[in-house]
mmCIF file of C-alpha atoms and ligand atoms in Angstrom:
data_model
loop_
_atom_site.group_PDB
_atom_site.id
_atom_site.type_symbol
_atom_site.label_atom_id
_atom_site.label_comp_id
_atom_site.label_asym_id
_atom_site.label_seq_id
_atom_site.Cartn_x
_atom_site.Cartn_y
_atom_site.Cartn_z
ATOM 1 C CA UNK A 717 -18.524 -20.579 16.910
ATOM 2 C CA UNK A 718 -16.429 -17.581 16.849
ATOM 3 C CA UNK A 719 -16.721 -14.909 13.673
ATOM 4 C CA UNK A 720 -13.639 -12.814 13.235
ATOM 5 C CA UNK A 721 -13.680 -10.007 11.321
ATOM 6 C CA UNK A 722 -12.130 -6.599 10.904
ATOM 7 C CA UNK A 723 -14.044 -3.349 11.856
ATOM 8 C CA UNK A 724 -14.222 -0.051 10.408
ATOM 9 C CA UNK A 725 -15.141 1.732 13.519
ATOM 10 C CA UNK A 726 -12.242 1.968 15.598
ATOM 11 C CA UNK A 727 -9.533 2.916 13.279
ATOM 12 C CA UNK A 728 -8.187 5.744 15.454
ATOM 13 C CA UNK A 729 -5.625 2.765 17.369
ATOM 14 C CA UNK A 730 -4.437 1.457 14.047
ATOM 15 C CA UNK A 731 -0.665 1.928 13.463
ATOM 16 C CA UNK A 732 -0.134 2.296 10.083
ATOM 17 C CA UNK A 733 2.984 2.411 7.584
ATOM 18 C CA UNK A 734 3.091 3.691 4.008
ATOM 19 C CA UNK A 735 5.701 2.506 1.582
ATOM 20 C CA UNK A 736 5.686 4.300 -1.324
ATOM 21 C CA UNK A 737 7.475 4.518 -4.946
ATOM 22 C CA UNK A 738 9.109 7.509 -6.719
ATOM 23 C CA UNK A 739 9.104 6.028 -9.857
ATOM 24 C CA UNK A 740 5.946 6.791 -12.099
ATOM 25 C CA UNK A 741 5.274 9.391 -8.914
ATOM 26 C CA UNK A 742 2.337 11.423 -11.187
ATOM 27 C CA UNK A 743 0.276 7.838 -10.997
ATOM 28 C CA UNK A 744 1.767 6.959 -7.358
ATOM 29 C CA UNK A 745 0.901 10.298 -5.349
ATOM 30 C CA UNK A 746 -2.532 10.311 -6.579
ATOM 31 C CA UNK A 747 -2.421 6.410 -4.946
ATOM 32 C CA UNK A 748 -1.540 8.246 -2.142
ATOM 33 C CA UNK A 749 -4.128 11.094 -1.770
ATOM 34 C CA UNK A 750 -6.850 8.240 -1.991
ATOM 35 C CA UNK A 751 -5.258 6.425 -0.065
ATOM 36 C CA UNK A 752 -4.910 9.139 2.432
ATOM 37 C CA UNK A 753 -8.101 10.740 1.997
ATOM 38 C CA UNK A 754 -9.949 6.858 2.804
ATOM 39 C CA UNK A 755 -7.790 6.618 6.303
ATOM 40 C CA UNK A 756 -8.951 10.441 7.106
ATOM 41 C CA UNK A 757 -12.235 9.660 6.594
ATOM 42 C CA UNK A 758 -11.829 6.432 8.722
ATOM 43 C CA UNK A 759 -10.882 8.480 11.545
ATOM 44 C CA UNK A 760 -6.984 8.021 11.319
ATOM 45 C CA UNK A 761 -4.864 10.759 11.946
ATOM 46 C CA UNK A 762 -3.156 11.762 8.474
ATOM 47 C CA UNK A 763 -1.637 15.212 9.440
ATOM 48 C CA UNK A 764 2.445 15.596 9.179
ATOM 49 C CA UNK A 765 2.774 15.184 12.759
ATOM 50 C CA UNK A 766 0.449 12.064 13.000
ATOM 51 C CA UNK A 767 2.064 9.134 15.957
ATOM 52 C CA UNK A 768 0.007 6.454 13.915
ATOM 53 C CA UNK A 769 0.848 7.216 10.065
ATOM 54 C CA UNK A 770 3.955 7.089 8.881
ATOM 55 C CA UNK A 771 4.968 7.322 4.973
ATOM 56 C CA UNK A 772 8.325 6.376 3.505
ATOM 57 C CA UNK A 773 9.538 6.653 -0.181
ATOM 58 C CA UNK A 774 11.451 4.592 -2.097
ATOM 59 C CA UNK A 775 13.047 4.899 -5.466
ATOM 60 C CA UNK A 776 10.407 2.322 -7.290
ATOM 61 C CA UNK A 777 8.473 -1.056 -6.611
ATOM 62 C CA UNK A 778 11.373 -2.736 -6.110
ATOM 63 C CA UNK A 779 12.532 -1.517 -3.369
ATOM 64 C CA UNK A 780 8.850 -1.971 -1.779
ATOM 65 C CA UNK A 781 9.841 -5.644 -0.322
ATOM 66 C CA UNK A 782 12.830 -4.258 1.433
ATOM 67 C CA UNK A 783 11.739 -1.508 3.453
ATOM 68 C CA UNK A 784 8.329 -3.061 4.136
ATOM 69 C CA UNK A 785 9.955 -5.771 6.010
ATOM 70 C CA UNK A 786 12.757 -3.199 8.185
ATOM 71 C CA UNK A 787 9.488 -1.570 9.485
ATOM 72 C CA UNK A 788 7.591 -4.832 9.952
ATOM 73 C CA UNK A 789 10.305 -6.193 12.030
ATOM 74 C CA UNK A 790 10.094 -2.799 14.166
ATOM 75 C CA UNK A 791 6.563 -3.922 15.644
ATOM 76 C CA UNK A 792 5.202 -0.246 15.353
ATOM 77 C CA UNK A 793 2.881 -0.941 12.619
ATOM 78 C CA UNK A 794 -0.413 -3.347 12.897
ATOM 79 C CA UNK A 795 -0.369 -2.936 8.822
ATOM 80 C CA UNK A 796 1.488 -1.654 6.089
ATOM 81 C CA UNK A 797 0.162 -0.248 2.872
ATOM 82 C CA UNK A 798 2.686 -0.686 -0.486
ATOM 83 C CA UNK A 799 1.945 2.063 -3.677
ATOM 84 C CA UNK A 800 3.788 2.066 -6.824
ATOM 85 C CA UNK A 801 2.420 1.679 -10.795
ATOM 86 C CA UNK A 802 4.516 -0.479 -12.791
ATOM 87 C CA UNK A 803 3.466 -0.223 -16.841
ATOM 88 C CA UNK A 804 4.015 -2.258 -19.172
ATOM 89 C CA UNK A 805 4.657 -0.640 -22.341
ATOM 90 C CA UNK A 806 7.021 1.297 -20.739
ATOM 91 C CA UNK A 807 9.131 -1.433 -19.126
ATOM 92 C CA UNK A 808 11.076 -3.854 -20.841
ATOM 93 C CA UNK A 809 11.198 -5.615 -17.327
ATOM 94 C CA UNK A 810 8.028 -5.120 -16.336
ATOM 95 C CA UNK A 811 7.916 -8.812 -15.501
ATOM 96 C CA UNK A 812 10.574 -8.683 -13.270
ATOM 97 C CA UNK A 813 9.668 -5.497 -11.397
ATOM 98 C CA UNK A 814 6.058 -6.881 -10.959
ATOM 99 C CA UNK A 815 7.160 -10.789 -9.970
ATOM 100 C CA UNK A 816 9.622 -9.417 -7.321
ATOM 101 C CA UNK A 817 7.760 -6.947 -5.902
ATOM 102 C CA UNK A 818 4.624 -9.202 -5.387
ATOM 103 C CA UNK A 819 6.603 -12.101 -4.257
ATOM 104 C CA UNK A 820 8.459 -9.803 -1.645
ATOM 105 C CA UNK A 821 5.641 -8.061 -0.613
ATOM 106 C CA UNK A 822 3.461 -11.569 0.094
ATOM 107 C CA UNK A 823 7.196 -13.145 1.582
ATOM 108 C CA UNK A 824 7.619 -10.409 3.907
ATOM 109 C CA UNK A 825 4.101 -10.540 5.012
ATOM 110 C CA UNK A 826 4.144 -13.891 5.568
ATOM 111 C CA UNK A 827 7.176 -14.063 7.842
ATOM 112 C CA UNK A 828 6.774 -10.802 9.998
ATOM 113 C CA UNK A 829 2.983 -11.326 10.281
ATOM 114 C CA UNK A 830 2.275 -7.978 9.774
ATOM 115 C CA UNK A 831 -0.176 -7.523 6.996
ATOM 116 C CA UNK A 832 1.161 -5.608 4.079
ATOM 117 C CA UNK A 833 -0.935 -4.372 1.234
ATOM 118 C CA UNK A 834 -0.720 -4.540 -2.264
ATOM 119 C CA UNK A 835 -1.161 -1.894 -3.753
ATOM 120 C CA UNK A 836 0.967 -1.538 -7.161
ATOM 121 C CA UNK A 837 -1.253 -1.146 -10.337
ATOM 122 C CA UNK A 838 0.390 -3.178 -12.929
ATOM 123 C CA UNK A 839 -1.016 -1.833 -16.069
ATOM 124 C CA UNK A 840 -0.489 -2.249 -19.880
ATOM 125 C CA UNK A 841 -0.422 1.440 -20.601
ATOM 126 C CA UNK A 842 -0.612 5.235 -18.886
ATOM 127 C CA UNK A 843 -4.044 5.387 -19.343
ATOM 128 C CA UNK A 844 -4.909 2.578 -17.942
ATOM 129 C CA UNK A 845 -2.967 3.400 -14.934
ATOM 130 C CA UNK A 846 -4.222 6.909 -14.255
ATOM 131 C CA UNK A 847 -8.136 5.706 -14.884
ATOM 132 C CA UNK A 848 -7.247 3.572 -11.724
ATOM 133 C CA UNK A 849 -5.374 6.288 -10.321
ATOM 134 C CA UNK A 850 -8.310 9.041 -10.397
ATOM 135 C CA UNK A 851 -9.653 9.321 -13.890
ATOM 136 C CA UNK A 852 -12.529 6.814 -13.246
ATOM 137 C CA UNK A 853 -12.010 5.412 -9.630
ATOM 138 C CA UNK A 854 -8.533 5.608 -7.233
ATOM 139 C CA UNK A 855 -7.602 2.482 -5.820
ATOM 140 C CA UNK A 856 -5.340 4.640 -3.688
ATOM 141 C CA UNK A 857 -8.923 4.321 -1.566
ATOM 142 C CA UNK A 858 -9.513 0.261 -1.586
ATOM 143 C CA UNK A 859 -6.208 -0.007 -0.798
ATOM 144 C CA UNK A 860 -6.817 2.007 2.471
ATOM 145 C CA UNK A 861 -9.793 0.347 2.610
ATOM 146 C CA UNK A 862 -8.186 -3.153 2.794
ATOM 147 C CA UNK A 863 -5.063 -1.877 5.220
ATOM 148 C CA UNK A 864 -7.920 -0.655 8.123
ATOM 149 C CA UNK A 865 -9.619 -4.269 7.538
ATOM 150 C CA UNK A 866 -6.610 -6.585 7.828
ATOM 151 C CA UNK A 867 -5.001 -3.890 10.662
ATOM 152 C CA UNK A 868 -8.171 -4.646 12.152
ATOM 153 C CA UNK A 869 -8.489 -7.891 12.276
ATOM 154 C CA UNK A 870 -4.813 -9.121 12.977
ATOM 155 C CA UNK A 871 -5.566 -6.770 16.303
ATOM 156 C CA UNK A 872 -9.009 -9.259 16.996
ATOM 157 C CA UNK A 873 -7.050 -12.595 16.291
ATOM 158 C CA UNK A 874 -4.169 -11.327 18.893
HETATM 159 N N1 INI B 1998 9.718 0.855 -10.917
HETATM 160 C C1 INI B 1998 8.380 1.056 -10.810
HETATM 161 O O1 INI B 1998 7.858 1.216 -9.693
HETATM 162 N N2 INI B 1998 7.607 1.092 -11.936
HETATM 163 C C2 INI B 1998 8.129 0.918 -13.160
HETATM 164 O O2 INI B 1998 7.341 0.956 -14.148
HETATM 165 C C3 INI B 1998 9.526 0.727 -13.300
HETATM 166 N N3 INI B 1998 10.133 0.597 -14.585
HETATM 167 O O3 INI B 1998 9.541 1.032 -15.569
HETATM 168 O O4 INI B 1998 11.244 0.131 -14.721
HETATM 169 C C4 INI B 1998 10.309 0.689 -12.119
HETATM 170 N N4 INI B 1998 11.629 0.501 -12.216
HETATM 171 C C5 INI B 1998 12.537 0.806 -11.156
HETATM 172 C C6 INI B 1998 12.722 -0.358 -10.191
HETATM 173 O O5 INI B 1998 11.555 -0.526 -9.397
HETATM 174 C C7 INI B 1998 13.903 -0.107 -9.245
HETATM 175 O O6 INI B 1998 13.678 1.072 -8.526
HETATM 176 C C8 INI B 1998 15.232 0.016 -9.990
HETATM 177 O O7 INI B 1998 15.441 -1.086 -10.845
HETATM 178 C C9 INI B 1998 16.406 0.082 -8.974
HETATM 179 O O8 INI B 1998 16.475 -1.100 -8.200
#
């Protein structure tokens, strides 16, 4: 019997992408600094001029799907991490927003078989959104967390 399982303790080989939204950017780049702060203290390379992190932005959730899968299909990245905050009482289309960019995300990860994270809070209200963001914990860090994981062990399966 074979267990397979990602590691935490050789994180320094992972190639990793961040896609990130603009739109609600106060909740979204403190996503990020967890986020980055968890892959630091992982042992991945997080400075501007780092060959295994790259971060792009894009105007909201939306657009996550979309750019996820042009650098999937590049084969640089063993996982890709998605950050946005959609809310709901102040989107009339929250619904929409949400639906397509979970069912783009999961599509595109599913077809490139590169692992792409979740990470967009979906949230009734601000507050809600920044005690997820910081206030109380920063899923900016499970996120992370979850990207060195699956990186991890797509790398063991191939
Ligand atoms: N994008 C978000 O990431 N969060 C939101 O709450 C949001 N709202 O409120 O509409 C949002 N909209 C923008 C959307 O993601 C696209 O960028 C836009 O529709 C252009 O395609």
């Amino acid at each position: 019997m074979a267990t397979i399982e990602g590691k935490f303790t050789n994180s320094s080989t992972l190639r990793i992408a961040i896609v990130i939204a603009r739109f609600n950017d106060l909740i979204s780049n403190k996503l990020l600094s967890g986020c980055l702060d968890c892959l630091s203290r992982h042992g991945i390379n997080v400075s501007e001029t780092s060959p295994q992190l790259d971060i792009a932005w894009v105007p909201g959730s939306f657009e996550l799907p979309m750019v996820s899968q042009s650098l999937a299909r590049n084969g640089k990245y063993d996982v890709i991490i998605t950050l946005g905050a959609v809310i709901r009482g102040d989107t009339p289309h929250f619904d929409v927003v949400v639906s397509e960019a979970s069912k783009g995300i999961a599509t595109v990860s599913r077809e490139t078989g590169v692992p792409i994270i979740f990470g967009v809070l979906t949230t009734d209200s601000m507050q809600q959104a920044l005690e997820r963001a910081g206030i109380k914990n920063n899923l900016g860090w499970s996120y992370a967390l979850q990207a060195i994981e699956m990186g991890s062990l797509m790398q063991a399966i191939s």
